[in-house]
Amino acid sequence: ALSIPDKKVDSVCPYCGVGCQLTYNVKDNKILYVEGRDGPANHARLCVKGRYGFDYAHHPQRLTKPLIRRAGVPKRADMAMDPERVMDVFREATWEEALDLVGNRLSSIRDHYGKKALAGFGSAKGSNEEAYLFQKLVRTGFGSNNVDHCTRLCHASSVAALLEGIGSGAVSNPVMDVTKAEVVIIIGANPTVNHPVAATWIKNAVKNGTKLIIADPRRSDMDRLTHRFLQFKADTDVALLNAMMHVIVHEGLVDEQFIASRTIGYEELKHNVEGYSPELMAPVCGIDADTIRYVARLYATSKASMILWGMGVSQHVHGTDNVRCLIALALMTGQIGRPGTGLHPLRGQNNVQGASDAGLIPMMYPDYQRVDNPEAIMKFERLWGTTLDKEPGLTVVEVMHAAKEGKVRGMYIMGENPAMSDPDANHAREAMAALDHLVVQDIFLTETAYLADVVLPASAFPEKTGTFTNTDRLVQLGRQAIDPPGDARQDLWIIQQIAERMGLDWHYTDVSDVFDEMRRSMPTIAGITWERLLDEHAVTYPCTEEGDAGDAVVFTDHFPTATGKARFVPVEVIPAAEKPDAAYPHVLITGRQLEHWHTGSMTRRATVLDALEPDPVALLHPLDLERLGGKAGDLVTLTSRRGEVALYARVDEGTPVGAVFVPFCYYEAAINKLTNPALDPFGKIPEFKYCAVRLSLG
Ligand code: SF4
């Protein structure tokens, strides 16, 4: 019978950072269905994306041949992509022709305009090994550190603050620790939608008595489970958090012993929060002073309190400041370093933690060793056998500015879709259209690939083997279940082919060879052997020696900083880069939906998920829709200083009056055409969670 699989392959979910383990049930090179496995993060649970979002891999629009832009066909940033007329724009080519063209063009740009005229974006969708080889290609073949990926759009500010404050950008405790916490604070995150299986553990914890505090400008369906829901005004995180710290200091709820033995900089912080009384901050953040006091006391005095956050915290020009406050809260109360406590930035993509760990960022080599640190430079020059650039490279948005200015002239983009995901997407599209040479490696002709000179057909998640690191620092093995279609090739092979054509002499015969090299350069995973991954499927880092169990909870007796101590960093309130005014009176908040993932290239081609959420929507408070004179389902046009899109109105009482929430996965209404590219100065993350727009019907 058609429905009986001929093989079962254990792997992990390709979507969010929860990292659920699953089993692909395969027949005749087709995935029939997916089942949840008993992995450490999911214990057989899957959400709708993990369970039903697999048939994108078999979609008829999969790229199966290399494509080269036809001579004379211009790259027009405003050109709408038409999947039916792809062959008017591109012609099919052999791998040899396409790879030779890429190698020649990128080498010639490097030799003619200099090493910094090239840049590469890797992907958090790819494996650790792909991320590692990609950044190695850019650093050793292109010759600069101009390499980045979507962490820049996601938790770059969290990582900047965490590295500065506690010496490590990863989580201190796994999600599952919510079941050991007395109090859980979730701020700027909507786990039911974005980390659904993690949300189920939080719901289980609440049933067992954990007090859940959610702080968010938008109400969500977890509202009904909360002990308190703090619907604070968008953009006022620092006001709220500094006021909580003011209460903790004034009421003597600090953990003096922890502060004295494990931290530095407390006196400055104490002095700074003096000016942030709850009474002063209540009108700023929209939460009454009594509630601020109550929540501050609850967090500080419980036996174990944990904080989890998402991009509502990180995607602001003050994203790093927001996270500095969360760190300070945990440090001043000693709510870190024990089970059920700590700091957990919920990772968005399934491998955004691993890709960052593997060095797919412009200022750090693998394992966060700085590219301007002489010791690290020497170490990687020895390992890679070449001279390395000593300056940090450009970040995602900076690369686009440099491309528009003609400073970056050639790019290699693997698995990312900046035409949809970058802020001020029209600008990003113009920048990519201006490049002398753009090569895009992907499984579909994405909006970004449509602007390419060469498109290389890559492998989908179930078509390759590699490791992926989830939000809990769990390194897990994704296994190949099916073969790629047509002439599509595995990404590791493609990266190596380009490396060879740029003069690099690499000899990796298997993905495990790459992982072994990573272990040699990354102390945190040095103890994880490939054999152990094959055997156990998942190992937590830090795991520095073979045989180490791996530490799920870290910072138990010291922080991985130069002094072993954590650092308080006081911050002041700074406003969003673009506030509403008479011309653009509404606040635009962007984010995701349960059924779709990021720019939608996979989930919108998954039958069930697309059927559940087929059309672009704008979520509005009923009062705002009434004021507009519209009703649910009407077309609403959103306009910012940078662009305009039309979407269908959906009523949402959780979205505050005066704001509009829009998912960024719909190419026909690409909301990032409207968003503001203003950057957080530390993490260089754009302000996706706040810009000014105007609404009109039609
Ligand atoms: Fe996949 Fe995340 Fe859903 Fe788990 S919660 S099945 S990792 S999308």
XYZ file of C-alpha atoms and ligand atoms in Angstrom:
706
model
C 0.000 0.000 0.000
C 1.100 3.508 -0.772
C 0.888 4.578 2.851
C 3.359 2.036 4.223
C 6.849 3.509 4.523
C 9.829 1.502 3.349
C 12.171 3.280 5.746
C 12.180 5.415 8.868
C 14.885 8.014 9.407
C 15.434 9.807 12.711
C 16.198 13.509 12.416
C 15.237 16.907 13.845
C 12.631 19.479 12.840
C 13.887 22.033 10.297
C 11.964 24.965 11.731
C 12.240 26.673 15.090
C 14.985 26.652 17.704
C 13.164 24.279 20.064
C 14.839 21.446 18.162
C 12.177 18.747 18.304
C 13.364 15.321 17.251
C 11.241 13.548 14.658
C 11.161 10.519 12.380
C 10.678 10.791 8.627
C 8.598 7.934 7.200
C 9.754 7.491 3.625
C 8.657 5.495 0.600
C 10.203 5.712 -2.880
C 12.227 8.830 -1.983
C 9.090 10.636 -0.720
C 8.289 11.584 2.844
C 4.855 10.144 3.631
C 4.492 11.482 7.132
C 6.404 12.602 10.188
C 6.248 11.376 13.777
C 7.598 12.948 16.951
C 10.579 11.237 18.597
C 11.441 11.127 22.255
C 14.090 13.856 22.076
C 15.254 15.856 25.116
C 13.470 19.029 23.955
C 10.157 17.537 22.806
C 9.546 14.043 24.210
C 7.600 13.100 21.073
C 5.624 16.354 20.882
C 5.527 18.265 17.587
C 3.699 21.403 16.533
C 1.802 21.881 13.288
C 4.948 22.975 11.396
C 7.018 19.990 12.484
C 4.227 17.507 11.839
C 2.801 18.813 8.557
C 5.445 21.122 7.118
C 7.523 18.533 5.225
C 6.141 18.308 1.661
C 7.815 21.554 0.561
C 10.731 19.223 -0.206
C 8.667 17.613 -2.981
C 7.206 20.849 -4.351
C 7.246 21.180 -8.159
C 8.975 24.569 -7.868
C 12.139 22.972 -6.417
C 15.243 24.101 -8.263
C 16.744 21.111 -10.055
C 19.345 22.683 -12.386
C 21.864 25.513 -12.017
C 20.523 28.714 -13.585
C 22.438 31.575 -15.220
C 20.822 34.964 -15.886
C 20.253 35.451 -19.591
C 22.431 38.064 -21.248
C 20.721 41.443 -21.364
C 18.009 40.661 -18.788
C 18.298 43.482 -16.261
C 18.087 43.004 -12.506
C 15.168 45.134 -11.435
C 14.562 45.460 -7.731
C 10.900 46.310 -8.319
C 10.276 43.383 -10.675
C 7.655 40.976 -9.315
C 8.766 37.381 -9.427
C 6.742 35.213 -11.788
C 7.384 31.479 -11.219
C 5.808 30.719 -14.618
C 8.305 32.904 -16.497
C 11.545 31.915 -14.822
C 13.075 30.774 -18.092
C 12.607 34.265 -19.592
C 15.079 35.493 -16.986
C 17.421 32.525 -16.568
C 18.738 29.682 -18.676
C 19.728 26.254 -17.427
C 23.410 25.447 -17.169
C 25.641 22.561 -16.195
C 27.241 22.570 -12.758
C 30.644 22.968 -14.399
C 29.604 26.096 -16.292
C 27.780 27.660 -13.340
C 30.536 26.979 -10.805
C 33.285 28.165 -13.156
C 31.367 31.380 -13.742
C 30.907 31.951 -9.995
C 34.562 31.172 -9.220
C 35.832 33.435 -12.003
C 33.566 36.376 -11.247
C 34.098 36.339 -7.471
C 37.886 35.888 -7.862
C 38.052 38.690 -10.386
C 36.110 41.099 -8.111
C 38.420 40.188 -5.208
C 41.559 40.674 -7.300
C 40.370 43.871 -8.953
C 38.525 45.695 -6.140
C 40.083 44.123 -3.046
C 39.044 41.499 -0.517
C 36.449 43.664 1.179
C 34.521 43.983 -2.095
C 33.097 40.503 -1.464
C 30.626 39.374 1.187
C 28.719 36.228 2.100
C 25.489 35.483 3.938
C 25.207 31.936 5.245
C 22.105 30.583 6.895
C 20.691 29.441 10.211
C 18.659 26.947 8.166
C 21.869 25.097 7.344
C 23.876 22.711 9.494
C 26.782 23.599 11.770
C 29.164 22.072 9.237
C 27.724 24.187 6.391
C 27.991 27.313 8.533
C 31.563 26.486 9.494
C 32.721 25.813 5.915
C 30.872 28.866 4.592
C 32.571 31.248 7.032
C 35.894 29.548 6.393
C 35.435 30.122 2.646
C 34.669 33.814 3.172
C 37.567 34.361 5.593
C 40.169 32.353 3.687
C 38.939 32.479 0.068
C 37.229 35.861 -0.180
C 39.823 37.214 2.269
C 37.753 39.318 4.684
C 35.370 38.861 7.627
C 32.355 40.095 5.655
C 30.247 37.100 6.647
C 26.986 37.161 8.522
C 23.554 35.551 8.702
C 20.102 36.080 10.097
C 21.203 36.075 13.722
C 21.820 39.747 12.961
C 18.066 40.129 12.533
C 17.164 37.995 15.498
C 19.198 37.849 18.721
C 22.394 39.775 17.871
C 21.589 42.311 20.575
C 20.933 39.546 23.118
C 24.278 37.974 22.292
C 26.083 41.330 22.533
C 24.661 41.955 26.010
C 25.187 38.382 27.223
C 28.814 38.240 26.063
C 29.488 41.592 27.705
C 27.683 40.770 30.954
C 28.209 37.079 31.588
C 30.756 35.975 28.981
C 28.550 33.627 26.960
C 25.879 34.342 24.352
C 23.999 31.081 24.832
C 21.233 30.244 27.286
C 22.054 29.516 30.926
C 19.258 26.969 31.419
C 17.197 24.830 29.023
C 13.529 25.577 28.328
C 12.520 22.489 30.277
C 13.782 24.216 33.437
C 10.509 26.155 33.507
C 9.115 23.021 35.161
C 11.557 23.594 38.051
C 10.874 27.324 38.415
C 8.534 28.944 40.931
C 8.254 32.066 38.801
C 8.721 32.398 35.047
C 8.871 35.769 33.304
C 8.386 35.768 29.539
C 9.024 39.131 27.945
C 8.733 40.094 24.271
C 7.997 36.557 23.123
C 4.956 34.602 22.003
C 6.003 30.960 22.449
C 2.597 29.509 21.489
C 3.174 30.850 17.998
C 6.933 30.834 17.642
C 8.163 28.021 19.930
C 5.009 25.954 20.239
C 6.402 22.822 21.863
C 8.358 24.942 24.368
C 5.045 26.652 25.112
C 3.544 23.297 26.053
C 6.227 22.820 28.732
C 5.471 26.291 30.067
C 1.757 25.429 30.164
C 2.561 22.177 32.005
C 4.635 24.133 34.525
C 1.752 26.548 35.169
C -0.586 23.605 35.789
C 1.872 22.404 38.406
C 1.927 25.726 40.220
C 4.583 27.862 38.514
C 3.563 31.524 38.480
C 3.783 32.852 34.923
C 4.327 36.556 34.304
C 4.134 37.716 30.698
C 5.246 41.207 29.741
C 4.460 42.161 26.160
C 2.841 45.012 24.246
C 0.604 42.394 22.550
C -1.642 40.061 24.473
C -1.536 36.439 23.378
C -3.496 33.285 24.087
C -1.133 32.466 26.980
C -2.809 35.392 28.681
C -5.329 33.011 30.263
C -2.531 31.100 32.005
C -0.721 34.058 33.461
C -0.498 35.077 37.081
C -0.032 38.628 35.796
C -0.018 39.941 32.232
C 1.863 43.230 31.833
C 0.728 44.806 28.573
C 3.335 47.538 28.610
C 3.619 50.216 25.955
C 5.757 49.165 22.997
C 9.299 50.574 23.191
C 9.342 51.031 26.985
C 11.128 47.856 28.125
C 13.930 49.717 29.894
C 11.492 51.902 31.833
C 9.620 48.828 33.106
C 12.728 46.775 33.925
C 14.644 49.608 35.575
C 11.568 50.282 37.721
C 11.508 46.616 38.805
C 15.181 46.885 39.749
C 14.463 50.102 41.658
C 11.934 48.179 43.786
C 14.322 45.288 44.405
C 17.096 47.649 45.517
C 14.849 49.839 47.687
C 13.129 46.958 49.418
C 16.402 45.167 50.170
C 15.510 42.152 48.031
C 18.932 41.876 46.427
C 21.140 38.820 46.979
C 24.067 40.575 48.616
C 26.232 37.509 48.852
C 25.814 36.693 45.152
C 26.494 40.309 44.197
C 29.631 40.456 46.352
C 31.115 37.139 45.302
C 30.065 36.808 41.660
C 29.586 40.261 40.106
C 31.162 43.640 39.455
C 29.603 47.053 38.810
C 26.641 46.831 41.205
C 27.116 50.283 42.774
C 26.809 52.014 39.379
C 23.689 50.039 38.586
C 22.172 50.816 41.982
C 22.856 54.494 41.483
C 21.369 54.396 37.981
C 18.042 52.787 38.916
C 17.553 55.334 41.702
C 15.872 57.641 39.193
C 13.427 54.972 37.978
C 10.815 54.684 40.685
C 7.646 52.762 39.759
C 5.609 55.952 40.238
C 7.777 57.804 37.712
C 7.868 54.916 35.221
C 4.194 53.869 35.442
C 2.957 56.537 33.002
C 5.932 55.841 30.715
C 5.426 52.077 30.399
C 1.693 51.913 31.066
C 1.923 49.503 34.016
C 0.712 50.764 37.388
C 3.259 51.151 40.179
C 1.654 48.510 42.421
C 1.879 45.868 39.700
C 5.524 46.744 39.025
C 6.244 46.357 42.759
C 4.327 43.093 43.014
C 6.079 41.468 40.048
C 9.512 42.688 41.168
C 8.989 41.203 44.646
C 7.683 37.952 43.239
C 10.660 37.529 40.905
C 13.251 38.458 43.525
C 11.923 36.409 46.417
C 10.988 33.122 44.779
C 13.266 30.115 45.290
C 13.834 29.889 41.546
C 12.875 32.482 38.925
C 13.631 32.185 35.229
C 13.451 34.756 32.418
C 12.789 33.861 28.773
C 12.630 36.423 26.008
C 12.211 36.791 22.287
C 12.541 39.330 19.561
C 10.137 41.727 21.187
C 13.126 42.469 23.411
C 15.967 42.168 20.928
C 14.668 43.905 17.764
C 14.949 47.501 18.948
C 17.594 50.182 18.694
C 17.800 49.619 22.453
C 17.727 45.819 22.150
C 21.114 45.401 23.840
C 20.000 47.741 26.648
C 16.813 45.720 27.134
C 18.857 42.549 27.599
C 21.351 44.304 29.883
C 18.379 44.978 32.171
C 17.276 41.319 32.131
C 20.816 40.229 32.985
C 20.998 42.759 35.815
C 17.677 41.524 37.243
C 18.988 37.950 37.354
C 22.352 38.979 38.827
C 21.081 41.306 41.564
C 18.710 38.624 42.848
C 21.061 35.666 42.356
C 18.463 34.065 40.081
C 21.035 32.356 37.868
C 23.319 29.327 38.088
C 20.745 26.941 39.548
C 18.032 24.728 38.038
C 14.827 26.664 37.353
C 16.580 30.051 37.194
C 18.620 31.899 34.613
C 18.344 33.633 31.269
C 16.943 32.074 28.103
C 16.788 34.003 24.826
C 14.422 31.800 22.772
C 16.185 31.095 19.467
C 14.089 31.480 16.314
C 15.594 29.305 13.582
C 16.502 25.691 14.175
C 20.227 26.378 13.887
C 20.692 30.049 14.675
C 22.561 29.080 17.845
C 24.809 26.630 16.002
C 25.490 28.862 13.001
C 26.606 31.640 15.349
C 28.708 29.204 17.389
C 30.317 28.019 14.137
C 31.541 31.539 13.332
C 28.956 32.724 10.808
C 29.296 36.244 12.190
C 31.630 39.043 11.117
C 33.356 39.818 14.395
C 34.088 36.339 15.706
C 35.642 33.078 14.627
C 34.042 29.806 15.754
C 33.253 29.694 19.484
C 33.123 33.513 19.741
C 36.892 34.020 19.478
C 37.269 37.607 18.312
C 38.749 38.253 14.871
C 40.757 41.170 16.293
C 42.280 39.100 19.113
C 45.937 38.300 18.228
C 45.802 34.901 19.952
C 42.662 33.867 18.080
C 44.086 35.122 14.787
C 47.229 33.059 15.319
C 45.203 29.981 16.235
C 42.997 30.120 13.140
C 45.846 31.098 10.812
C 47.626 27.953 11.957
C 44.521 25.782 11.662
C 43.523 27.094 8.235
C 47.056 27.596 6.894
C 46.613 31.154 5.662
C 46.822 34.819 6.650
C 43.574 36.275 7.975
C 42.044 39.742 7.895
C 42.312 41.339 11.328
C 39.306 43.662 11.130
C 35.720 42.696 11.956
C 33.610 42.495 8.816
C 30.327 44.134 7.895
C 27.002 43.021 9.358
C 23.863 42.194 7.313
C 22.429 45.704 6.997
C 25.903 47.250 6.630
C 26.648 44.902 3.712
C 23.539 46.165 1.916
C 24.565 49.792 2.432
C 28.058 48.963 1.131
C 26.569 47.207 -1.908
C 24.405 50.231 -2.701
C 27.508 52.430 -2.455
C 29.511 50.127 -4.743
C 31.952 49.110 -2.007
C 30.721 45.508 -1.913
C 30.447 44.284 -5.515
C 30.074 40.528 -5.257
C 28.031 38.329 -2.905
C 27.436 34.673 -2.187
C 24.124 34.047 -0.389
C 23.367 30.549 0.854
C 19.847 29.831 2.085
C 18.940 33.358 3.169
C 16.306 35.614 1.658
C 17.270 39.219 2.429
C 14.883 40.525 -0.253
C 12.184 39.526 2.223
C 13.906 39.536 5.599
C 15.996 42.716 5.572
C 14.545 45.967 6.900
C 13.670 48.535 4.227
C 13.534 45.616 1.789
C 13.255 47.865 -1.259
C 16.682 49.239 -0.375
C 18.069 45.717 0.113
C 16.678 44.652 -3.277
C 18.188 47.699 -4.965
C 21.517 46.961 -3.281
C 21.561 43.361 -4.490
C 20.467 44.414 -7.982
C 23.459 46.784 -8.051
C 26.029 44.040 -7.417
C 28.412 43.059 -10.189
C 27.859 39.431 -9.289
C 25.358 37.706 -7.008
C 25.281 33.951 -6.559
C 22.367 32.483 -4.606
C 22.245 28.897 -3.390
C 18.764 27.771 -2.399
C 16.062 25.176 -2.899
C 13.523 27.574 -4.483
C 13.800 30.627 -6.681
C 13.324 32.993 -3.743
C 12.785 36.733 -4.082
C 16.555 37.049 -3.497
C 17.473 34.394 -6.055
C 15.391 36.301 -8.621
C 18.039 39.055 -8.428
C 20.976 36.664 -8.881
C 23.410 36.193 -11.730
C 23.770 32.515 -10.895
C 21.355 30.318 -8.933
C 22.635 27.025 -7.526
C 20.064 24.312 -6.679
C 20.700 23.098 -3.139
C 19.494 20.355 -0.826
C 16.439 20.589 1.428
C 16.715 19.739 5.101
C 15.762 16.016 4.801
C 18.244 15.573 1.948
C 21.443 15.914 3.984
C 23.167 14.919 7.180
C 24.617 17.380 9.656
C 24.470 18.738 13.188
C 22.104 21.424 14.426
C 22.231 23.205 17.789
C 18.941 24.101 19.416
C 18.050 26.910 21.777
C 19.139 24.752 24.763
C 22.739 24.270 23.465
C 21.827 20.756 22.417
C 23.870 19.555 19.420
C 21.629 17.154 17.498
C 22.075 15.042 14.401
C 19.863 15.627 11.376
C 20.015 12.620 9.078
C 19.483 12.358 5.339
C 16.148 10.691 4.576
C 15.730 11.313 0.834
C 17.860 12.283 -2.186
C 17.768 15.787 -3.675
C 15.697 16.134 -6.874
C 17.248 16.355 -10.353
C 20.682 17.931 -10.373
C 20.255 19.638 -7.004
C 23.329 19.048 -4.834
C 24.192 19.028 -1.160
C 25.236 22.414 0.182
C 28.539 21.168 1.610
C 29.535 19.947 -1.853
C 28.609 23.290 -3.451
C 30.599 25.332 -0.899
C 33.644 23.144 -1.496
C 33.329 23.459 -5.289
C 33.324 27.254 -5.016
C 36.237 27.117 -2.553
C 38.227 25.043 -5.006
C 37.571 27.563 -7.785
C 38.769 30.371 -5.522
C 42.107 28.695 -4.992
C 41.494 26.731 -1.790
C 42.738 23.190 -1.452
C 40.227 21.438 0.808
C 39.919 17.715 1.436
C 36.734 16.857 3.277
C 35.296 13.530 2.246
C 32.446 13.415 4.734
C 30.424 15.785 6.885
C 32.061 14.194 9.952
C 35.473 15.456 8.714
C 34.150 19.007 8.956
C 32.709 18.355 12.418
C 36.061 16.964 13.561
C 37.825 20.148 12.408
C 35.227 22.199 14.261
C 35.921 20.269 17.458
C 39.613 21.088 17.117
C 38.898 24.835 17.047
C 35.883 25.059 19.375
C 36.616 24.189 23.036
C 32.919 24.090 23.976
C 32.234 21.082 21.714
C 35.672 19.472 21.885
C 34.313 16.485 23.794
C 31.500 15.650 21.356
C 32.528 12.862 18.990
C 30.673 12.016 15.785
C 30.263 8.453 17.055
C 28.563 9.740 20.176
C 26.156 11.811 18.087
C 25.339 8.754 15.984
C 24.725 6.824 19.146
C 22.954 9.367 21.363
C 21.458 11.730 18.682
C 21.984 14.752 20.950
C 24.676 16.080 23.297
C 24.586 19.337 25.274
C 27.556 21.694 25.272
C 29.754 22.827 26.989
C 31.242 19.373 26.574
C 34.971 19.911 26.718
C 36.259 16.350 27.244
C 35.199 13.114 25.631
C 32.816 11.377 28.002
C 31.533 14.649 29.567
C 27.802 14.512 30.133
C 27.507 18.148 28.964
C 26.155 20.917 31.190
C 22.464 21.769 30.784
C 22.727 24.427 33.536
C 25.799 26.666 33.473
C 27.342 29.450 35.598
C 26.884 27.351 38.736
C 30.123 28.614 40.323
C 31.676 31.108 37.899
C 31.019 33.032 34.698
C 33.179 32.488 31.588
C 34.571 36.031 31.719
C 38.195 37.116 32.207
C 37.582 37.635 35.952
C 35.100 34.802 36.402
C 32.580 37.441 37.529
C 29.514 38.847 35.781
C 29.158 42.542 35.072
C 26.235 44.921 35.656
C 25.727 47.426 32.854
C 23.402 50.322 33.773
C 21.230 51.744 30.988
C 18.967 54.718 30.427
C 15.738 54.945 28.417
C 16.252 55.792 24.754
C 13.338 56.079 22.326
C 12.650 54.166 19.129
C 14.324 55.607 16.051
C 11.002 56.528 14.435
C 8.015 57.533 16.538
C 4.437 57.885 15.220
C 3.403 61.400 14.161
C 0.514 63.087 12.391
C 1.530 61.707 8.975
C 2.268 58.151 10.172
C 0.220 57.725 13.354
C 0.345 53.939 13.861
C 3.093 51.667 15.208
C 4.020 48.700 13.017
C 5.135 45.519 14.819
C 6.325 42.624 12.647
C 6.681 38.974 13.591
C 5.623 35.444 12.737
C 2.556 33.210 12.624
C 2.218 29.677 13.967
C 1.793 28.149 10.517
C 4.555 30.002 8.681
C 8.202 30.284 9.241
C 10.280 33.350 8.481
C 10.130 34.399 4.834
C 7.712 31.584 3.993
C 9.799 29.955 1.250
C 9.267 26.499 2.817
C 6.007 26.682 4.790
C 4.056 28.474 2.071
C 4.935 25.513 -0.154
C 3.811 22.980 2.477
C 0.247 21.957 1.571
C -1.358 21.859 5.007
C 0.346 24.984 6.343
C -0.481 27.023 3.257
C -4.094 25.862 3.395
C -4.334 27.023 7.022
C -2.888 30.491 6.393
C -2.949 31.291 2.679
C -3.178 35.111 2.608
C -1.262 38.094 3.955
C -2.936 39.579 7.005
C -2.634 42.666 9.182
C -3.808 42.218 12.773
C -5.614 45.227 14.200
C -7.489 46.077 17.360
C -11.250 46.214 16.613
C -11.375 49.885 17.645
C -8.737 50.799 15.053
C -10.576 48.876 12.358
C -13.826 50.583 13.301
C -12.148 53.997 13.156
C -10.900 53.134 9.676
C -14.483 52.298 8.699
C -13.504 48.741 7.760
C -14.316 45.196 8.788
C -12.431 41.931 9.031
C -11.314 40.719 5.614
C -11.151 44.188 4.030
C -7.975 45.176 2.237
C -5.915 47.616 4.263
C -2.965 49.523 2.858
C -0.025 50.196 5.171
C 2.370 52.968 4.234
C 5.629 53.988 5.873
C 8.296 56.449 4.785
C 9.930 53.535 2.916
C 7.161 51.638 1.193
C 3.589 50.460 0.920
C 1.808 47.087 1.013
C -1.819 45.923 1.063
C -3.072 43.081 3.290
C -6.342 41.660 4.611
C -7.485 43.062 7.942
C -7.886 40.598 10.798
C -9.377 41.572 14.124
C -7.066 40.957 17.076
C -7.934 42.243 20.508
C -4.387 41.422 21.652
C -2.807 44.054 19.414
C -2.855 47.374 21.263
C -4.919 50.284 19.971
C -2.685 52.386 17.735
C -0.551 49.469 16.572
C -0.718 46.933 13.747
C 0.931 43.515 13.698
C 2.016 41.940 10.390
C 3.801 38.608 9.725
C 6.820 38.930 7.421
C 6.332 35.720 5.413
C 4.129 37.001 2.554
C 6.041 37.882 -0.620
C 2.945 39.508 -2.158
C 2.817 41.915 0.796
C 6.451 41.998 1.899
C 6.094 43.984 5.109
C 9.822 44.563 5.412
C 9.484 47.095 2.597
C 8.092 49.289 5.387
C 10.386 48.516 8.338
C 13.077 50.826 9.639
C 16.751 49.875 9.084
C 17.880 51.877 12.147
C 20.332 49.718 14.101
C 21.050 48.944 17.718
C 24.618 50.291 18.031
C 25.976 47.191 19.808
C 24.259 44.188 18.234
C 23.640 45.983 14.884
C 20.120 44.555 14.866
C 17.419 46.519 13.027
C 14.303 47.888 14.728
C 11.743 45.428 13.329
C 9.481 45.826 16.325
C 8.740 49.510 15.975
C 8.257 51.988 13.142
C 5.619 54.505 12.110
C 2.960 53.699 9.504
C -0.287 55.051 8.104
C -3.347 52.854 7.502
C -5.993 53.292 4.831
C -8.755 51.116 3.453
C -8.372 49.519 0.027
Fe 9.546 22.161 14.887
Fe 9.683 24.152 16.640
Fe 7.372 23.008 16.114
Fe 9.244 21.695 17.454
S 8.159 23.520 18.147
S 7.975 20.880 15.821
S 11.114 22.461 16.466
S 8.618 24.199 14.679
